[in-house]
Coordinates of C-alpha atoms in Angstrom, one line a residue:
Chain A
M1 CA -11.1 49.1 35.7
S2 CA -12.0 49.4 39.3
T3 CA -15.6 49.6 40.4
S4 CA -15.2 51.1 43.9
R5 CA -12.6 53.7 44.8
A6 CA -12.7 53.5 48.5
T7 CA -9.3 52.6 50.2
M8 CA -9.2 48.9 50.8
I9 CA -5.7 48.5 52.2
E10 CA -3.6 51.2 53.9
F11 CA 0.0 51.0 54.9
D12 CA 1.1 53.6 57.4
N13 CA 4.8 53.9 57.8
V14 CA 5.3 50.1 58.0
H15 CA 8.7 48.9 59.1
K16 CA 9.9 45.3 59.4
Y17 CA 13.2 44.1 60.9
Y18 CA 14.6 40.6 60.7
G19 CA 17.1 40.9 63.5
D20 CA 19.4 43.6 62.1
Y21 CA 18.1 43.4 58.6
H22 CA 15.7 46.2 57.7
A23 CA 13.3 44.5 55.3
L24 CA 10.6 47.2 55.0
R25 CA 11.7 50.8 55.4
G26 CA 8.7 52.9 56.1
I27 CA 6.1 51.8 53.6
S28 CA 3.1 54.1 53.2
A29 CA 0.6 53.5 50.5
R30 CA -3.1 53.0 49.8
I31 CA -4.6 50.2 47.7
N32 CA -8.1 50.9 46.3
G33 CA -11.1 48.6 46.5
G34 CA -11.6 46.6 43.3
E35 CA -8.2 47.4 42.1
F36 CA -5.6 45.1 40.4
F37 CA -2.5 46.3 42.3
S38 CA 1.0 44.9 41.8
L39 CA 4.1 45.0 43.9
L40 CA 7.0 44.9 41.5
G41 CA 10.7 44.7 42.2
P42 CA 13.9 42.6 42.1
S43 CA 14.2 39.6 44.5
G44 CA 15.0 40.8 48.0
C45 CA 13.3 44.1 47.6
G46 CA 10.7 43.3 50.3
K47 CA 7.6 42.8 48.0
T48 CA 6.8 39.4 49.3
T49 CA 7.3 40.5 52.9
L50 CA 4.9 43.3 52.3
L51 CA 2.3 41.0 50.8
R52 CA 2.7 38.6 53.8
T53 CA 2.1 41.5 56.2
I54 CA -1.3 41.9 54.5
A55 CA -2.0 38.2 54.8
G56 CA -0.9 38.2 58.5
F57 CA 2.0 35.8 58.0
E58 CA 4.5 38.5 59.1
D59 CA 4.2 40.7 62.1
I60 CA 5.3 44.3 61.4
S61 CA 7.9 46.0 63.6
S62 CA 6.2 49.4 63.6
G63 CA 3.5 51.3 61.7
A64 CA 0.1 50.0 60.8
V65 CA -1.7 47.9 58.2
M66 CA -5.5 48.6 57.8
I67 CA -7.8 46.4 55.7
D68 CA -11.2 47.9 54.9
G69 CA -10.8 50.5 57.6
R70 CA -9.9 47.9 60.3
H71 CA -6.6 47.9 62.1
M72 CA -5.0 44.5 61.5
E73 CA -2.7 44.5 64.6
N74 CA -3.5 41.3 66.6
V75 CA -5.8 39.9 63.8
P76 CA -4.2 36.5 62.9
A77 CA -4.1 35.3 59.3
N78 CA -7.0 32.9 59.7
K79 CA -9.3 35.8 60.8
R80 CA -8.3 38.3 58.1
P81 CA -10.6 39.0 55.1
T82 CA -7.8 38.0 52.8
N83 CA -6.9 34.8 51.0
M84 CA -3.6 34.0 49.3
V85 CA -2.5 32.1 46.2
F86 CA 1.0 30.8 47.0
Q87 CA 4.0 30.7 44.7
S88 CA 4.1 26.9 45.0
Y89 CA 0.2 26.9 44.9
A90 CA 0.3 24.9 48.1
I91 CA -2.3 22.4 46.8
F92 CA -3.0 19.8 49.5
P93 CA -1.6 16.7 47.9
H94 CA -3.6 14.2 49.9
L95 CA -7.0 15.7 49.0
S96 CA -9.0 15.7 45.8
V97 CA -9.6 18.8 43.7
A98 CA -13.0 19.3 45.2
E99 CA -11.7 18.8 48.8
N100 CA -9.0 21.3 48.1
V101 CA -11.4 23.9 46.7
G102 CA -13.9 23.3 49.5
F103 CA -11.3 23.3 52.3
G104 CA -12.1 26.8 53.5
L105 CA -15.8 26.0 53.8
R106 CA -15.3 23.5 56.6
R107 CA -16.6 25.9 59.1
D108 CA -19.3 27.2 56.9
P109 CA -22.8 26.4 58.3
R110 CA -24.3 25.7 54.9
S111 CA -25.5 22.2 54.1
R112 CA -23.3 19.7 52.3
A113 CA -25.2 20.0 49.1
E114 CA -24.9 23.8 49.1
K115 CA -21.2 23.6 49.7
A116 CA -20.8 21.1 46.9
R117 CA -22.6 23.5 44.6
A118 CA -20.3 26.3 45.7
V119 CA -17.3 24.1 44.9
E120 CA -18.7 23.3 41.5
E121 CA -19.3 26.9 40.8
A122 CA -15.8 27.9 41.9
L123 CA -14.3 25.2 39.6
E124 CA -16.4 26.4 36.7
M125 CA -15.3 30.0 37.3
V126 CA -11.6 28.9 36.8
G127 CA -12.4 26.6 33.9
L128 CA -12.1 23.3 35.7
K129 CA -15.7 22.1 35.6
G130 CA -15.9 18.4 36.2
Y131 CA -12.4 18.1 37.7
G132 CA -13.7 17.8 41.3
A133 CA -13.1 14.1 41.8
R134 CA -9.6 14.1 40.5
A135 CA -6.5 13.7 42.7
A136 CA -4.9 17.1 43.2
H137 CA -1.4 15.8 42.7
A138 CA -2.2 14.5 39.2
L139 CA -2.9 18.0 37.8
S140 CA -0.6 20.1 35.6
G141 CA 1.0 23.3 36.7
G142 CA -1.6 25.5 35.1
Q143 CA -4.5 23.4 36.6
R144 CA -2.9 23.6 40.0
Q145 CA -2.8 27.3 39.6
R146 CA -6.6 27.4 38.9
V147 CA -7.4 25.1 41.8
A148 CA -5.4 27.5 44.1
L149 CA -7.4 30.4 42.7
A150 CA -10.8 28.7 43.1
R151 CA -9.8 27.6 46.7
A152 CA -9.0 31.2 47.6
L153 CA -11.9 32.8 45.8
I154 CA -14.6 30.5 47.2
L155 CA -14.4 32.3 50.5
K156 CA -15.2 35.6 48.8
P157 CA -12.3 37.5 50.4
K158 CA -12.1 41.3 50.3
V159 CA -8.6 41.0 49.1
L160 CA -6.9 38.2 47.0
L161 CA -3.2 38.0 47.5
L162 CA -1.1 36.5 44.7
D163 CA 2.6 35.6 45.4
E164 CA 4.4 35.3 42.0
P165 CA 1.5 33.0 40.9
L166 CA 2.7 32.7 37.3
S167 CA 6.4 32.3 37.7
A168 CA 6.4 28.5 37.6
L169 CA 4.4 28.3 34.4
D170 CA 5.9 28.2 30.9
R171 CA 5.6 31.2 28.7
K172 CA 2.5 30.3 26.6
I173 CA 0.4 29.2 29.6
R174 CA 1.7 32.2 31.6
E175 CA 0.5 34.7 29.0
Q176 CA -2.9 32.9 28.8
M177 CA -3.2 32.9 32.6
Q178 CA -2.4 36.7 32.6
V179 CA -5.4 37.4 30.4
E180 CA -7.6 35.0 32.4
L181 CA -6.6 36.6 35.7
I182 CA -7.5 40.1 34.5
K183 CA -10.9 38.8 33.3
L184 CA -11.5 37.0 36.5
Q185 CA -10.6 40.1 38.6
R186 CA -13.1 42.2 36.6
E187 CA -15.7 39.5 37.0
V188 CA -15.5 39.1 40.8
G189 CA -14.6 42.7 41.5
I190 CA -12.3 41.7 44.4
T191 CA -9.1 43.7 45.1
F192 CA -6.1 41.7 43.8
V193 CA -2.6 42.3 45.1
L194 CA 0.0 40.6 42.9
V195 CA 3.7 40.2 43.7
T196 CA 5.9 39.8 40.7
H197 CA 9.5 40.5 39.6
D198 CA 8.4 40.4 35.9
Q199 CA 7.9 44.0 34.8
E200 CA 6.0 43.0 31.7
E201 CA 3.5 41.0 33.7
A202 CA 3.0 43.9 36.0
L203 CA 2.4 46.3 33.1
V204 CA 0.0 44.0 31.4
M205 CA -2.1 43.1 34.4
S206 CA -2.2 46.0 36.8
D207 CA -4.3 49.1 37.4
R208 CA -1.5 50.5 39.5
I209 CA 2.0 49.3 40.3
A210 CA 4.3 50.0 43.3
V211 CA 7.9 49.6 42.2
M212 CA 10.0 48.5 45.2
F213 CA 13.8 48.6 45.8
E214 CA 15.5 47.7 49.1
G215 CA 12.4 47.8 51.3
E216 CA 11.1 51.1 49.9
I217 CA 8.5 52.1 47.3
A218 CA 10.4 53.9 44.6
Q219 CA 7.4 54.8 42.6
L220 CA 3.6 54.1 42.8
A221 CA 1.7 54.8 39.6
D222 CA -0.4 53.4 36.8
P223 CA 1.5 51.4 34.2
E224 CA 1.5 54.1 31.5
T225 CA 2.9 56.8 33.9
L226 CA 5.4 54.3 35.2
Y227 CA 6.6 53.5 31.7
R228 CA 6.5 57.0 30.3
R229 CA 7.5 59.1 33.3
P230 CA 9.6 56.9 35.6
N231 CA 10.7 59.1 38.5
S232 CA 14.2 57.8 38.8
R233 CA 16.8 56.3 36.6
R234 CA 16.6 53.0 38.6
V235 CA 12.9 52.7 38.0
A236 CA 13.4 53.5 34.3
E237 CA 16.1 50.8 34.0
F238 CA 13.9 48.2 35.8
I239 CA 10.9 48.8 33.5
G240 CA 11.5 48.2 29.9
V241 CA 14.5 49.4 27.9
M242 CA 15.6 53.0 28.2
N243 CA 18.4 54.9 26.5
F244 CA 20.4 57.3 28.7
L245 CA 22.2 60.3 27.3
P246 CA 24.4 62.6 29.5
C247 CA 23.2 66.2 29.7
Q248 CA 23.7 69.6 31.5
V249 CA 20.8 71.5 32.9
T250 CA 21.6 75.0 31.7
G251 CA 18.7 77.0 32.9
E252 CA 15.0 77.6 33.3
A253 CA 12.8 80.0 31.3
G254 CA 9.1 80.5 30.9
G255 CA 8.3 77.4 32.9
H256 CA 10.6 75.3 30.8
I257 CA 13.8 73.5 31.7
Q258 CA 16.7 74.1 29.3
L259 CA 19.2 71.3 28.6
E260 CA 22.3 70.7 26.6
V261 CA 22.1 67.0 25.7
A262 CA 25.0 65.0 24.2
G263 CA 24.2 64.0 20.6
L264 CA 20.9 66.0 20.5
G265 CA 22.0 69.6 21.3
Q266 CA 19.8 72.3 23.0
V267 CA 16.5 71.0 24.3
E268 CA 13.7 72.5 26.2
I269 CA 11.4 70.3 28.3
E270 CA 8.3 70.6 30.5
P271 CA 8.8 70.4 34.3
A272 CA 6.6 67.3 34.2
Q273 CA 9.3 65.6 32.3
A274 CA 11.8 66.1 35.2
P275 CA 10.3 64.3 38.2
G276 CA 12.5 64.5 41.1
V277 CA 15.0 66.9 39.6
T278 CA 15.2 70.3 41.4
R279 CA 18.5 72.0 40.6
G280 CA 20.8 72.5 37.6
G281 CA 24.1 70.7 37.0
P282 CA 25.0 67.4 35.3
A283 CA 22.1 64.9 34.7
S284 CA 21.0 62.4 32.2
V285 CA 17.9 62.2 29.9
G286 CA 16.1 59.0 29.1
M287 CA 14.4 58.0 25.9
R288 CA 12.4 54.8 25.2
P289 CA 13.5 52.9 22.0
E290 CA 10.1 53.4 20.3
T291 CA 10.2 57.2 20.7
L292 CA 13.1 57.3 18.3
T293 CA 12.5 56.7 14.6
I294 CA 14.9 56.0 11.8
L295 CA 14.3 58.2 8.8
Y296 CA 14.6 56.7 5.4
E297 CA 15.8 58.7 2.4
G298 CA 13.4 61.4 1.5
Q299 CA 11.5 61.1 4.8
Q300 CA 11.2 64.3 6.8
A301 CA 11.1 64.5 10.6
G302 CA 8.0 66.1 12.1
G303 CA 10.1 67.3 15.0
R304 CA 13.9 67.2 15.3
E305 CA 16.5 64.9 13.9
A306 CA 20.0 63.8 14.7
P307 CA 22.6 62.0 12.3
G308 CA 24.3 58.7 13.2
V309 CA 25.6 55.3 12.1
V310 CA 23.9 51.9 12.5
E311 CA 26.1 49.7 14.7
E312 CA 24.0 46.7 15.3
V313 CA 20.8 45.2 13.8
V314 CA 18.6 42.6 15.6
Y315 CA 15.7 41.3 13.5
Y316 CA 12.7 40.0 15.3
G317 CA 10.3 39.4 12.4
D318 CA 7.6 42.0 13.3
M319 CA 10.2 44.4 14.8
T320 CA 13.8 45.3 14.2
Y321 CA 16.1 46.7 16.9
Y322 CA 18.8 49.0 15.7
D323 CA 21.8 50.3 17.8
V324 CA 22.7 53.6 16.3
R325 CA 25.6 55.8 17.4
L326 CA 24.6 59.4 17.2
D327 CA 27.3 61.9 16.2
G328 CA 28.9 63.4 19.2
L329 CA 28.0 60.4 21.5
D330 CA 30.4 57.8 22.8
H331 CA 27.8 55.0 23.0
S332 CA 24.9 53.8 20.8
V333 CA 21.2 54.2 21.4
R334 CA 18.6 51.5 20.9
I335 CA 15.8 52.2 18.5
S336 CA 12.9 49.8 17.9
M337 CA 11.2 50.0 14.5
R338 CA 8.0 48.2 13.4
N339 CA 8.8 46.3 10.1
V340 CA 6.7 47.4 7.2
F341 CA 6.2 45.5 4.0
G342 CA 8.5 46.8 1.3
R343 CA 10.8 48.7 3.5
P344 CA 14.3 47.1 3.7
V345 CA 16.1 46.4 7.0
L346 CA 19.2 48.6 7.2
D347 CA 22.7 47.2 7.1
I348 CA 25.3 47.7 9.8
G349 CA 27.5 50.7 8.9
T350 CA 24.7 52.6 7.2
R351 CA 24.6 56.4 7.8
T352 CA 21.1 57.4 8.8
R353 CA 19.1 60.1 10.5
V354 CA 17.1 59.6 13.7
A355 CA 13.9 61.5 14.4
W356 CA 13.2 62.4 18.0
S357 CA 10.9 64.6 20.0
P358 CA 11.7 66.7 23.1
G359 CA 8.3 65.6 24.6
A360 CA 9.4 62.0 24.9
L361 CA 12.5 62.8 27.1
V362 CA 12.6 62.2 30.8
L363 CA 15.2 64.0 32.9
F364 CA 17.0 62.2 35.7
R365 CA 19.4 63.3 38.3
Chain B
M1 CA 33.8 -17.6 28.9
K2 CA 33.6 -14.5 31.0
I3 CA 33.2 -15.1 34.7
P4 CA 30.6 -12.8 36.2
F5 CA 32.6 -12.0 39.3
L6 CA 30.3 -9.3 40.6
R7 CA 27.3 -11.5 40.4
L8 CA 29.0 -14.3 42.2
Y9 CA 30.3 -11.9 44.8
A10 CA 26.8 -10.5 45.4
M11 CA 25.3 -14.0 45.7
A12 CA 28.0 -15.1 48.1
Y13 CA 27.3 -12.0 50.1
L14 CA 23.6 -12.6 50.4
L15 CA 24.2 -16.2 51.2
F16 CA 26.5 -15.4 54.2
L17 CA 24.1 -12.7 55.3
Y18 CA 20.9 -14.7 55.3
A19 CA 21.8 -18.4 55.4
P20 CA 22.1 -18.4 59.3
I21 CA 18.6 -17.1 59.5
L22 CA 17.4 -19.8 57.2
L23 CA 18.9 -22.3 59.7
L24 CA 16.4 -21.1 62.3
P25 CA 13.2 -22.7 60.9
L26 CA 15.2 -25.7 59.8
F27 CA 16.2 -26.6 63.4
A28 CA 13.0 -25.3 64.9
F29 CA 11.2 -28.2 63.1
N30 CA 14.0 -30.7 63.7
D31 CA 13.2 -33.6 66.0
A32 CA 16.5 -33.5 68.0
T33 CA 17.9 -31.5 70.9
V34 CA 21.3 -31.2 69.3
I35 CA 21.8 -28.5 66.7
S36 CA 23.6 -30.4 64.0
F37 CA 23.2 -32.1 60.6
P38 CA 21.9 -34.6 59.5
L39 CA 18.3 -33.6 60.4
K40 CA 16.4 -36.2 62.3
G41 CA 12.7 -35.7 61.4
F42 CA 9.9 -33.2 61.5
T43 CA 8.3 -32.1 64.8
T44 CA 6.3 -29.1 66.2
Q45 CA 7.1 -30.0 69.8
W46 CA 9.5 -27.0 70.2
F47 CA 6.7 -24.7 69.3
A48 CA 4.4 -26.4 71.8
Q49 CA 7.1 -26.2 74.5
M50 CA 7.5 -22.5 73.7
A51 CA 3.8 -21.9 74.0
E52 CA 3.7 -23.6 77.4
N53 CA 6.8 -21.8 78.8
E54 CA 5.5 -19.3 81.4
A55 CA 8.8 -17.4 81.8
L56 CA 9.1 -17.0 78.1
R57 CA 5.6 -15.7 77.8
K58 CA 6.3 -13.1 80.6
A59 CA 9.5 -12.0 78.9
T60 CA 7.7 -11.7 75.6
L61 CA 4.8 -9.6 77.1
N62 CA 7.4 -7.5 78.9
S63 CA 9.3 -6.9 75.7
L64 CA 6.2 -6.0 73.7
L65 CA 5.1 -3.6 76.4
I66 CA 8.6 -2.0 76.6
A67 CA 9.0 -1.8 72.8
T68 CA 5.5 -0.3 72.2
S69 CA 5.8 2.3 75.0
S70 CA 9.3 3.2 73.9
A71 CA 8.3 3.5 70.3
V72 CA 5.3 5.8 71.1
M73 CA 7.2 8.0 73.5
A74 CA 10.3 8.3 71.3
T75 CA 8.2 9.1 68.2
A76 CA 6.3 11.7 70.1
L77 CA 9.5 13.3 71.4
G78 CA 11.0 13.0 67.9
M79 CA 8.0 15.0 66.4
F80 CA 8.7 17.8 68.8
V81 CA 12.4 17.8 67.9
A82 CA 11.7 17.6 64.1
R83 CA 9.1 20.4 64.3
A84 CA 11.4 22.7 66.3
A85 CA 14.4 21.9 64.1
T86 CA 12.6 22.5 60.8
R87 CA 10.2 25.3 61.6
F88 CA 11.9 27.6 64.1
R89 CA 15.1 29.4 64.5
F90 CA 16.3 30.0 68.1
P91 CA 19.7 30.6 69.7
G92 CA 21.5 27.4 70.6
K93 CA 19.5 25.2 68.2
G94 CA 22.5 23.4 66.9
G95 CA 23.7 22.5 70.4
V96 CA 20.3 21.4 71.6
V97 CA 19.7 19.2 68.6
G98 CA 23.2 17.8 68.9
F99 CA 22.6 16.8 72.5
I100 CA 19.4 15.0 71.5
M101 CA 21.3 13.1 68.8
L102 CA 24.3 12.3 71.0
P103 CA 23.0 8.8 72.2
L104 CA 23.5 7.6 68.6
V105 CA 27.3 7.7 69.1
L106 CA 27.6 7.1 72.8
P107 CA 28.6 3.5 73.7
E108 CA 25.5 1.8 75.0
I109 CA 27.4 0.2 77.9
I110 CA 28.4 3.7 79.1
V111 CA 24.7 4.9 78.9
S112 CA 23.5 1.7 80.7
V113 CA 26.0 2.0 83.6
S114 CA 25.4 5.8 84.0
L115 CA 21.6 5.3 84.0
L116 CA 22.0 2.5 86.5
V117 CA 24.1 4.6 88.8
V118 CA 21.7 7.6 88.6
L119 CA 18.5 5.5 89.1
L120 CA 20.0 3.7 92.1
Q121 CA 21.1 7.0 93.6
L122 CA 17.6 8.4 93.1
G123 CA 16.2 5.3 94.8
V124 CA 14.2 4.1 91.8
S125 CA 13.7 0.4 91.7
L126 CA 14.5 -1.4 88.5
S127 CA 11.6 -2.6 86.4
A128 CA 10.2 -2.5 82.9
F129 CA 9.7 1.2 83.5
T130 CA 13.4 1.9 83.9
V131 CA 14.1 -0.1 80.7
I132 CA 11.5 2.1 78.9
L133 CA 13.3 5.2 80.1
G134 CA 16.6 3.9 78.7
H135 CA 15.1 2.8 75.4
V136 CA 13.3 6.1 74.9
L137 CA 16.7 7.8 75.3
I138 CA 18.4 5.7 72.6
C139 CA 15.3 5.5 70.2
T140 CA 14.6 9.3 70.2
P141 CA 17.6 10.2 68.0
Y142 CA 16.5 7.7 65.4
A143 CA 12.9 8.9 65.5
A144 CA 14.1 12.6 65.3
A145 CA 16.3 11.8 62.3
I146 CA 13.5 10.1 60.4
L147 CA 10.9 12.7 61.3
N148 CA 13.3 15.5 60.4
T149 CA 13.3 14.3 56.9
S150 CA 9.4 14.1 56.8
F151 CA 8.9 17.5 58.4
G152 CA 11.7 19.1 56.3
A153 CA 10.2 17.8 53.0
L154 CA 6.8 19.4 53.9
D155 CA 6.2 22.6 52.0
R156 CA 5.7 25.2 54.6
S157 CA 3.1 27.1 52.5
L158 CA 0.8 24.1 52.8
E159 CA 0.4 24.8 56.5
E160 CA 0.1 28.6 55.8
A161 CA -2.5 27.9 53.2
A162 CA -4.7 25.9 55.6
Y163 CA -4.3 28.6 58.3
D164 CA -5.1 31.3 55.7
L165 CA -8.3 29.4 54.7
G166 CA -9.6 29.8 58.3
E167 CA -8.3 26.8 60.2
T168 CA -6.6 27.1 63.6
K169 CA -3.0 26.2 64.2
F170 CA -4.1 22.9 65.8
S171 CA -6.6 21.9 63.1
T172 CA -4.0 22.7 60.4
F173 CA -1.7 20.3 62.1
R174 CA -4.4 17.6 62.3
L175 CA -5.7 18.1 58.7
I176 CA -2.6 18.9 56.8
T177 CA 0.6 18.3 58.6
L178 CA -0.2 14.9 60.3
P179 CA -1.5 13.1 57.2
L180 CA 1.5 14.3 55.2
V181 CA 4.1 13.2 57.7
M182 CA 2.3 10.0 58.6
P183 CA 4.6 7.7 56.5
G184 CA 7.5 9.2 58.6
I185 CA 5.6 8.6 61.8
I186 CA 5.0 5.0 60.9
S187 CA 8.6 4.4 60.0
S188 CA 9.7 6.0 63.2
L189 CA 7.3 3.8 65.3
L190 CA 8.5 0.7 63.5
I191 CA 12.2 1.4 63.8
S192 CA 12.0 2.5 67.4
F193 CA 9.9 -0.7 68.2
T194 CA 12.5 -2.9 66.5
I195 CA 15.5 -1.2 68.2
S196 CA 13.8 -1.6 71.6
L197 CA 12.7 -5.1 71.0
D198 CA 16.2 -6.5 70.4
E199 CA 18.1 -4.2 72.7
F200 CA 20.2 -6.2 75.2
I201 CA 22.7 -4.1 77.2
I202 CA 20.3 -1.5 78.7
A203 CA 17.7 -4.2 79.3
F204 CA 20.3 -6.4 81.0
F205 CA 21.4 -3.6 83.4
L206 CA 18.0 -1.9 84.1
A207 CA 15.4 -4.7 83.9
G208 CA 15.8 -5.9 87.5
A209 CA 13.7 -9.1 88.0
E210 CA 11.7 -8.6 84.8
P211 CA 13.7 -10.0 81.9
T212 CA 13.0 -9.0 78.3
L213 CA 13.1 -11.4 75.4
P214 CA 16.8 -10.8 74.6
T215 CA 17.9 -11.1 78.2
Y216 CA 15.7 -14.2 78.6
I217 CA 17.1 -15.8 75.4
F218 CA 20.7 -15.1 76.6
S219 CA 20.0 -16.7 80.0
Q220 CA 18.5 -19.8 78.3
L221 CA 21.6 -20.4 76.1
R222 CA 23.4 -22.0 79.1
F223 CA 21.0 -24.9 78.9
P224 CA 21.5 -27.0 75.7
K225 CA 18.1 -28.6 76.1
G226 CA 16.4 -25.3 75.7
I227 CA 18.1 -24.3 72.4
P228 CA 15.6 -25.9 70.0
M229 CA 12.9 -23.9 71.6
I230 CA 14.9 -20.7 71.1
M231 CA 15.2 -21.7 67.5
A232 CA 11.4 -21.9 67.3
L233 CA 11.1 -18.5 69.0
G234 CA 13.6 -17.1 66.5
T235 CA 11.5 -18.5 63.7
V236 CA 8.4 -16.7 65.0
L237 CA 10.3 -13.5 65.4
V238 CA 11.7 -13.6 61.9
A239 CA 8.2 -14.3 60.5
M240 CA 6.7 -11.4 62.5
S241 CA 9.5 -9.0 61.3
V242 CA 8.9 -9.9 57.7
L243 CA 5.1 -9.4 58.2
L244 CA 5.6 -6.0 59.9
L245 CA 8.0 -4.7 57.2
T246 CA 5.6 -5.8 54.5
I247 CA 2.7 -3.9 56.1
A248 CA 4.9 -0.8 56.6
E249 CA 6.0 -0.9 53.0
Y250 CA 2.4 -1.4 51.8
F251 CA 1.3 1.8 53.7
R252 CA 4.3 3.7 52.5
R253 CA 3.7 2.9 48.9
R254 CA 0.0 3.7 49.3
G255 CA 1.0 7.1 50.8
V256 CA 3.3 7.7 47.9
A257 CA 0.6 6.9 45.4
R258 CA -1.9 9.0 47.2
T259 CA 0.1 12.1 47.6
G260 CA 2.1 11.9 44.4
I261 CA 5.4 12.6 46.2
K262 CA 8.4 11.2 44.3
D263 CA 9.2 7.7 45.5
T264 CA 12.6 7.9 47.1
G265 CA 12.7 4.3 48.1
G266 CA 11.5 2.7 51.3
F267 CA 12.7 -0.1 53.5
L268 CA 12.2 -2.7 50.8

């Protein structure tokens, strides 16, 4: 978790136009010092553009970007307290590993020996001790990634910017690098700003996440809030899997919202479960697959239950995904169940009961 | 037995292509003024005669000066073109680049005559300088085309990374861009040099009283006695070309090995 809570980066109503194209549409947000912050969204949502406005590679059309309390207008990229890890890593192919890592120290007044020690320390930090003399182009993808990290961190920037740094790695190495990046960030305590289109990566790594669509921040929250209380159907669909059931908002009583949900019947929810919904009328509720539980014979639901038929079974070894059509619903809902030794996987066509709890619902307009 | 037609065809092709060039050294060392078989005997007198020939030396120096200047200027201009074409977007870019490339397809005789008319109208006297102007005009499209490939293949984030790490725009160019496009620059210099060196039409129209090698050789062909010396000159030129290309290829391969860029084939 973060060590310092002061605002490190502040966006104040940032707009960016490319000709007629409105790439950033009024971004306002604060990123805290020492935080692992992610910009998450589909391609073309403006997340990379926003990252590049922090680095100084993109001028903004209006608004303001502040880093550590300093206005960044007219501060070029080479004078900003930020360093970047590029999607392609941008390792200089004609230089050795040590020359790459020490590149930013060229203007450093320290002696040659001290700089060499700093390079060696940076390499050690990313797990590449002794690689200094190697040719940079002979490294594997994961090693290039580490060199890029060491090269950026050796300057001790206030902010490290990472532009889809893991997207070019294969799955195993990517997951390993995710854990290493988190550890590294805690170790150095520098503010990390990560751009990614991979929602799982953002959830795993970040203290807070800004979900972006079409040049706007749709929701800014910590991973758990984002997952459990998405503020719009679009965010809910982008992050993880969510079942949507049509419903009617029928009234409000005693601080609760009353709903009539297809397949589930009458439900009362807290206002916190309805972010962004203000008035009655047709709406939909969302439920994550793991908040639904299939009841085996003799099992009793703690809360409420609904009958249905198993339509599809996908077996993953540790988990089984069931598509169950609840009575009174014209499509099935997805349910994820952890497999337990001795409990059989249900067959398609089995009639079953599904336990659910009103507290797990989210109401969307 | 199966007759390897394709192989025979390829061998015949290479023979017709290069056999005439092989005749150059053969007659350069032949002890006779007439270019015909059978050979008479070995001599180096044509090379000695070449070395003593004052007019030939002047023409050679002239050509080297023109080719070097043209190559350097065309390559410098080509770098501006390539950088503008690959890094920036501006209105009318296609048209501007098109105009720069136009001399590739314009008949050289038209270019030469137009340049001659313009230069005479401006009152510029014909010299090696006017030939350089003409050669820069025709070499620049080649230089731009070669350098476009080099600059285009360069990952833009490499320059951004250097700038991000505290370098200025200029030191980024010197430390990152220049070393990585160097193979393209060397190719461009060599090709421009070669084009300029054997260019005849522009040199013929614009050289005035300072002949270049091609115009000098052309003028000497009228005198049969001078032909063996031209053969000797040709031998030297071929030897130099082979040497130059070998050096260029050596540097290109070294560049490929050093930067680990995929080898896309060079001149050889």
